[in-house]
């Protein structure tokens, strides 16, 4: 069974559009994250949610809005997409004492 | 805030060569340390992790890493690489502290290319 899943895997869209990426984890973890990996493979945290509450919000434009309907889901909605938003977005979850994060397969977003 | 440095951006080796990738972190307190691997077009997979105890940790696929606290280092090693080890390798750290953030901070990654 997939521990952390994301949909869609690929997303190609025009500038100015609004799009969403969904993430679900079946590990029973309380904390979930969104990371952005740019074209140089650099990984940077965007958001962290714990039990549906936002606990980390890095300097991300407010066009990005995470939504956590329950602790197993953390979706990412992006308004007014820009060329610079093109990247791979990874969802992750963490649980237990040992702080091991489990990553989803990633969503490759291409903005034309 | 913590930070992680990976000084080798791209390493090219021939098969059967030995590998060592450097990782240094800066943080004043206790940390958990990780190495992740990302094969081309794939997601991040955990190679190994250090939480406490023996500073030499063994991971999957013959990889190991040694935590040297005095040097704030957690270098990744493999005695003999294979072509299939070609991938991007990320070192990461998370502080052991109160609170629920448990934020992972990644290094910039090292691209390993193994020539057949």
Tab-separated table of C-alpha atoms in Angstrom:
chain	number	residue	atom	x	y	z
A	1	UNK	CA	0.000	0.000	0.000
A	2	UNK	CA	1.213	3.481	-0.832
A	3	UNK	CA	2.156	5.361	2.328
A	4	UNK	CA	2.070	8.911	0.924
A	5	UNK	CA	0.289	9.515	-2.349
A	6	UNK	CA	-0.038	12.626	-4.489
A	7	UNK	CA	-2.208	13.485	-7.443
A	8	UNK	CA	-1.646	14.391	-10.146
A	9	UNK	CA	1.848	13.181	-10.961
A	10	UNK	CA	2.210	15.666	-13.807
A	11	UNK	CA	0.479	18.993	-14.224
A	12	UNK	CA	0.936	21.243	-17.236
A	13	UNK	CA	-0.949	24.513	-17.256
A	14	UNK	CA	-0.948	28.069	-18.522
A	15	UNK	CA	0.198	31.134	-16.616
A	16	UNK	CA	-2.570	32.739	-14.612
A	17	UNK	CA	-4.506	29.532	-14.006
A	18	UNK	CA	-5.419	28.134	-10.582
A	19	UNK	CA	-4.535	24.531	-9.786
A	20	UNK	CA	-4.552	22.123	-6.869
A	21	UNK	CA	-2.357	19.211	-5.853
A	22	UNK	CA	-3.699	16.608	-3.467
A	23	UNK	CA	-1.803	14.608	-0.876
A	24	UNK	CA	-2.916	11.751	1.322
A	25	UNK	CA	-1.045	9.629	3.848
A	26	UNK	CA	-2.248	6.363	5.370
A	27	UNK	CA	0.434	6.163	8.058
A	28	UNK	CA	-1.605	7.744	10.832
A	29	UNK	CA	0.907	10.581	11.129
A	30	UNK	CA	-0.024	13.892	12.691
A	31	UNK	CA	2.304	16.147	10.734
A	32	UNK	CA	2.466	16.733	6.998
A	33	UNK	CA	4.613	18.948	4.807
A	34	UNK	CA	4.917	20.441	1.359
A	35	UNK	CA	8.360	20.842	-0.198
A	36	UNK	CA	9.339	22.501	-3.457
A	37	UNK	CA	12.228	21.145	-5.528
A	38	UNK	CA	13.483	23.605	-8.093
A	39	UNK	CA	15.269	22.940	-11.392
A	40	UNK	CA	18.603	22.747	-9.578
A	41	UNK	CA	17.204	19.986	-7.343
A	42	UNK	CA	17.245	22.223	-4.272
A	43	UNK	CA	14.591	21.147	-1.755
A	44	UNK	CA	12.910	23.743	0.393
A	45	UNK	CA	10.105	23.398	2.863
A	46	UNK	CA	6.997	25.409	2.139
A	47	UNK	CA	4.427	24.456	4.769
A	48	UNK	CA	3.941	22.159	7.696
A	49	UNK	CA	0.636	21.145	9.254
A	50	UNK	CA	0.114	19.333	12.530
A	51	UNK	CA	-3.335	17.926	13.183
A	52	UNK	CA	-4.869	20.225	10.597
A	53	UNK	CA	-3.162	23.331	11.997
A	54	UNK	CA	-0.503	25.338	10.206
A	55	UNK	CA	2.789	25.321	12.137
A	56	UNK	CA	5.356	26.329	9.495
A	57	UNK	CA	4.828	28.795	6.726
A	58	UNK	CA	8.073	29.711	5.039
A	59	UNK	CA	8.339	32.764	2.826
A	60	UNK	CA	5.947	31.465	0.243
A	61	UNK	CA	3.764	33.834	-1.825
A	62	UNK	CA	0.210	33.984	-0.581
A	63	UNK	CA	-0.884	32.618	-3.961
A	64	UNK	CA	-0.051	29.272	-2.362
A	65	UNK	CA	-2.666	28.134	0.118
A	66	UNK	CA	-2.494	24.766	1.866
A	67	UNK	CA	-5.678	23.130	3.063
A	68	UNK	CA	-5.897	20.267	5.517
A	69	UNK	CA	-9.431	18.844	5.764
A	70	UNK	CA	-8.199	16.154	8.155
A	71	UNK	CA	-4.850	14.996	9.428
A	72	UNK	CA	-4.483	12.435	6.631
A	73	UNK	CA	-4.772	15.027	3.863
A	74	UNK	CA	-2.822	18.144	2.982
A	75	UNK	CA	-3.733	19.751	-0.316
A	76	UNK	CA	-1.957	22.616	-2.020
A	77	UNK	CA	-3.869	25.200	-3.995
A	78	UNK	CA	-2.015	27.665	-6.172
A	79	UNK	CA	-3.664	30.778	-7.597
A	80	UNK	CA	-2.512	32.813	-10.578
A	81	UNK	CA	0.277	30.460	-11.564
A	82	UNK	CA	3.558	31.996	-12.692
A	83	UNK	CA	6.441	30.618	-14.741
A	84	UNK	CA	8.608	30.478	-11.623
A	85	UNK	CA	6.189	28.081	-9.982
A	86	UNK	CA	7.394	25.332	-12.304
A	87	UNK	CA	8.995	22.736	-10.049
A	88	UNK	CA	8.448	19.370	-8.476
A	89	UNK	CA	6.306	19.530	-5.355
A	90	UNK	CA	6.698	16.823	-2.730
A	91	UNK	CA	4.329	16.028	0.064
A	92	UNK	CA	5.666	14.295	3.173
A	93	UNK	CA	4.481	13.108	6.552
A	94	UNK	CA	6.241	12.408	9.814
A	95	UNK	CA	5.309	10.501	12.890
A	96	UNK	CA	6.591	8.734	15.954
A	97	UNK	CA	9.706	9.422	17.980
A	98	UNK	CA	12.363	9.095	15.312
A	99	UNK	CA	11.406	12.011	13.056
A	100	UNK	CA	11.597	9.993	9.851
A	101	UNK	CA	9.799	11.674	7.001
A	102	UNK	CA	8.060	9.692	4.290
A	103	UNK	CA	7.794	11.373	0.919
A	104	UNK	CA	5.194	11.168	-1.763
A	105	UNK	CA	6.122	10.516	-5.410
A	106	UNK	CA	6.074	14.199	-6.294
A	107	UNK	CA	4.033	16.329	-8.676
A	108	UNK	CA	5.882	17.876	-11.582
A	109	UNK	CA	4.242	21.224	-12.293
A	110	UNK	CA	5.036	22.951	-15.576
A	111	UNK	CA	3.692	26.435	-16.147
A	112	UNK	CA	3.719	27.583	-19.786
B	1	UNK	CA	18.066	27.883	12.538
B	2	UNK	CA	19.923	24.876	11.263
B	3	UNK	CA	21.707	24.614	7.925
B	4	UNK	CA	23.289	21.806	5.931
B	5	UNK	CA	26.228	21.986	3.527
B	6	UNK	CA	27.102	19.478	0.865
B	7	UNK	CA	30.333	20.599	-0.703
B	8	UNK	CA	30.414	18.177	-3.625
B	9	UNK	CA	27.893	19.260	-6.211
B	10	UNK	CA	28.746	16.634	-8.800
B	11	UNK	CA	30.840	13.502	-8.338
B	12	UNK	CA	31.811	11.231	-11.210
B	13	UNK	CA	33.207	7.783	-10.470
B	14	UNK	CA	33.891	4.572	-12.301
B	15	UNK	CA	32.187	1.379	-11.212
B	16	UNK	CA	33.862	-0.308	-8.221
B	17	UNK	CA	35.391	2.952	-7.024
B	18	UNK	CA	34.873	3.965	-3.419
B	19	UNK	CA	32.543	6.828	-2.571
B	20	UNK	CA	32.514	9.443	0.136
B	21	UNK	CA	30.084	12.369	0.055
B	22	UNK	CA	30.551	15.147	2.537
B	23	UNK	CA	27.846	16.632	4.725
B	24	UNK	CA	28.251	19.250	7.432
B	25	UNK	CA	25.523	20.847	9.473
B	26	UNK	CA	25.280	23.794	11.783
B	27	UNK	CA	23.025	23.660	14.817
B	28	UNK	CA	23.754	24.199	18.478
B	29	UNK	CA	21.665	21.360	19.832
B	30	UNK	CA	20.997	17.678	19.269
B	31	UNK	CA	19.914	16.575	15.828
B	32	UNK	CA	18.690	13.612	13.868
B	33	UNK	CA	20.564	13.100	10.599
B	34	UNK	CA	19.486	11.515	7.352
B	35	UNK	CA	20.679	10.686	3.883
B	36	UNK	CA	18.098	10.470	1.134
B	37	UNK	CA	18.574	9.313	-2.452
B	38	UNK	CA	16.601	10.449	-5.474
B	39	UNK	CA	16.948	8.302	-8.583
B	40	UNK	CA	16.254	10.031	-11.894
B	41	UNK	CA	12.602	10.991	-12.129
B	42	UNK	CA	11.730	9.437	-8.813
B	43	UNK	CA	10.881	10.565	-5.313
B	44	UNK	CA	13.106	10.746	-2.270
B	45	UNK	CA	13.962	7.489	-0.557
B	46	UNK	CA	15.611	7.139	2.825
B	47	UNK	CA	19.090	5.592	2.659
B	48	UNK	CA	19.953	5.716	6.329
B	49	UNK	CA	19.421	7.695	9.490
B	50	UNK	CA	21.179	8.511	12.733
B	51	UNK	CA	19.299	9.127	15.960
B	52	UNK	CA	21.613	8.050	18.765
B	53	UNK	CA	24.075	5.364	19.797
B	54	UNK	CA	26.709	3.962	17.439
B	55	UNK	CA	27.863	6.848	15.246
B	56	UNK	CA	28.484	4.492	12.332
B	57	UNK	CA	25.143	3.681	10.772
B	58	UNK	CA	24.468	1.240	7.995
B	59	UNK	CA	21.756	1.772	5.452
B	60	UNK	CA	20.342	0.085	2.417
B	61	UNK	CA	22.277	-0.926	-0.701
B	62	UNK	CA	25.628	-1.094	1.076
B	63	UNK	CA	25.732	2.555	2.136
B	64	UNK	CA	26.961	3.699	5.518
B	65	UNK	CA	27.521	7.033	7.216
B	66	UNK	CA	29.522	8.179	10.186
B	67	UNK	CA	28.388	10.885	12.568
B	68	UNK	CA	31.320	12.863	13.949
B	69	UNK	CA	29.837	15.216	16.501
B	70	UNK	CA	32.987	17.270	17.000
B	71	UNK	CA	33.098	18.033	13.291
B	72	UNK	CA	29.328	18.425	12.826
B	73	UNK	CA	29.678	15.977	9.957
B	74	UNK	CA	27.701	13.041	8.636
B	75	UNK	CA	29.548	11.759	5.572
B	76	UNK	CA	28.103	9.061	3.354
B	77	UNK	CA	30.293	6.194	2.177
B	78	UNK	CA	30.141	3.134	-0.018
B	79	UNK	CA	33.162	0.896	-0.632
B	80	UNK	CA	32.305	-0.003	-4.225
B	81	UNK	CA	29.754	1.898	-6.304
B	82	UNK	CA	27.643	0.485	-9.088
B	83	UNK	CA	26.189	2.091	-12.188
B	84	UNK	CA	22.756	1.823	-10.535
B	85	UNK	CA	23.918	4.185	-7.768
B	86	UNK	CA	23.728	7.085	-10.216
B	87	UNK	CA	21.357	9.492	-8.466
B	88	UNK	CA	21.070	12.693	-6.472
B	89	UNK	CA	21.987	12.346	-2.795
B	90	UNK	CA	20.649	14.656	-0.104
B	91	UNK	CA	21.820	15.067	3.441
B	92	UNK	CA	19.198	16.359	5.883
B	93	UNK	CA	18.950	17.318	9.518
B	94	UNK	CA	16.142	17.886	11.963
B	95	UNK	CA	16.630	19.264	15.457
B	96	UNK	CA	15.476	17.294	18.450
B	97	UNK	CA	13.530	19.908	20.300
B	98	UNK	CA	10.202	20.543	21.855
B	99	UNK	CA	7.359	21.440	19.591
B	100	UNK	CA	5.883	19.590	16.690
B	101	UNK	CA	7.552	21.215	13.705
B	102	UNK	CA	10.345	18.625	13.266
B	103	UNK	CA	11.352	20.470	10.138
B	104	UNK	CA	13.812	18.735	7.815
B	105	UNK	CA	16.497	20.995	6.418
B	106	UNK	CA	18.160	19.634	3.297
B	107	UNK	CA	21.576	20.206	1.820
B	108	UNK	CA	21.795	21.302	-1.792
B	109	UNK	CA	22.353	17.749	-2.978
B	110	UNK	CA	25.203	15.901	-4.701
B	111	UNK	CA	24.727	14.419	-8.138
B	112	UNK	CA	26.590	11.102	-8.353
B	113	UNK	CA	27.321	9.744	-11.807
B	114	UNK	CA	28.801	6.257	-12.002
B	115	UNK	CA	30.375	5.347	-15.308
B	116	UNK	CA	30.031	1.739	-16.435
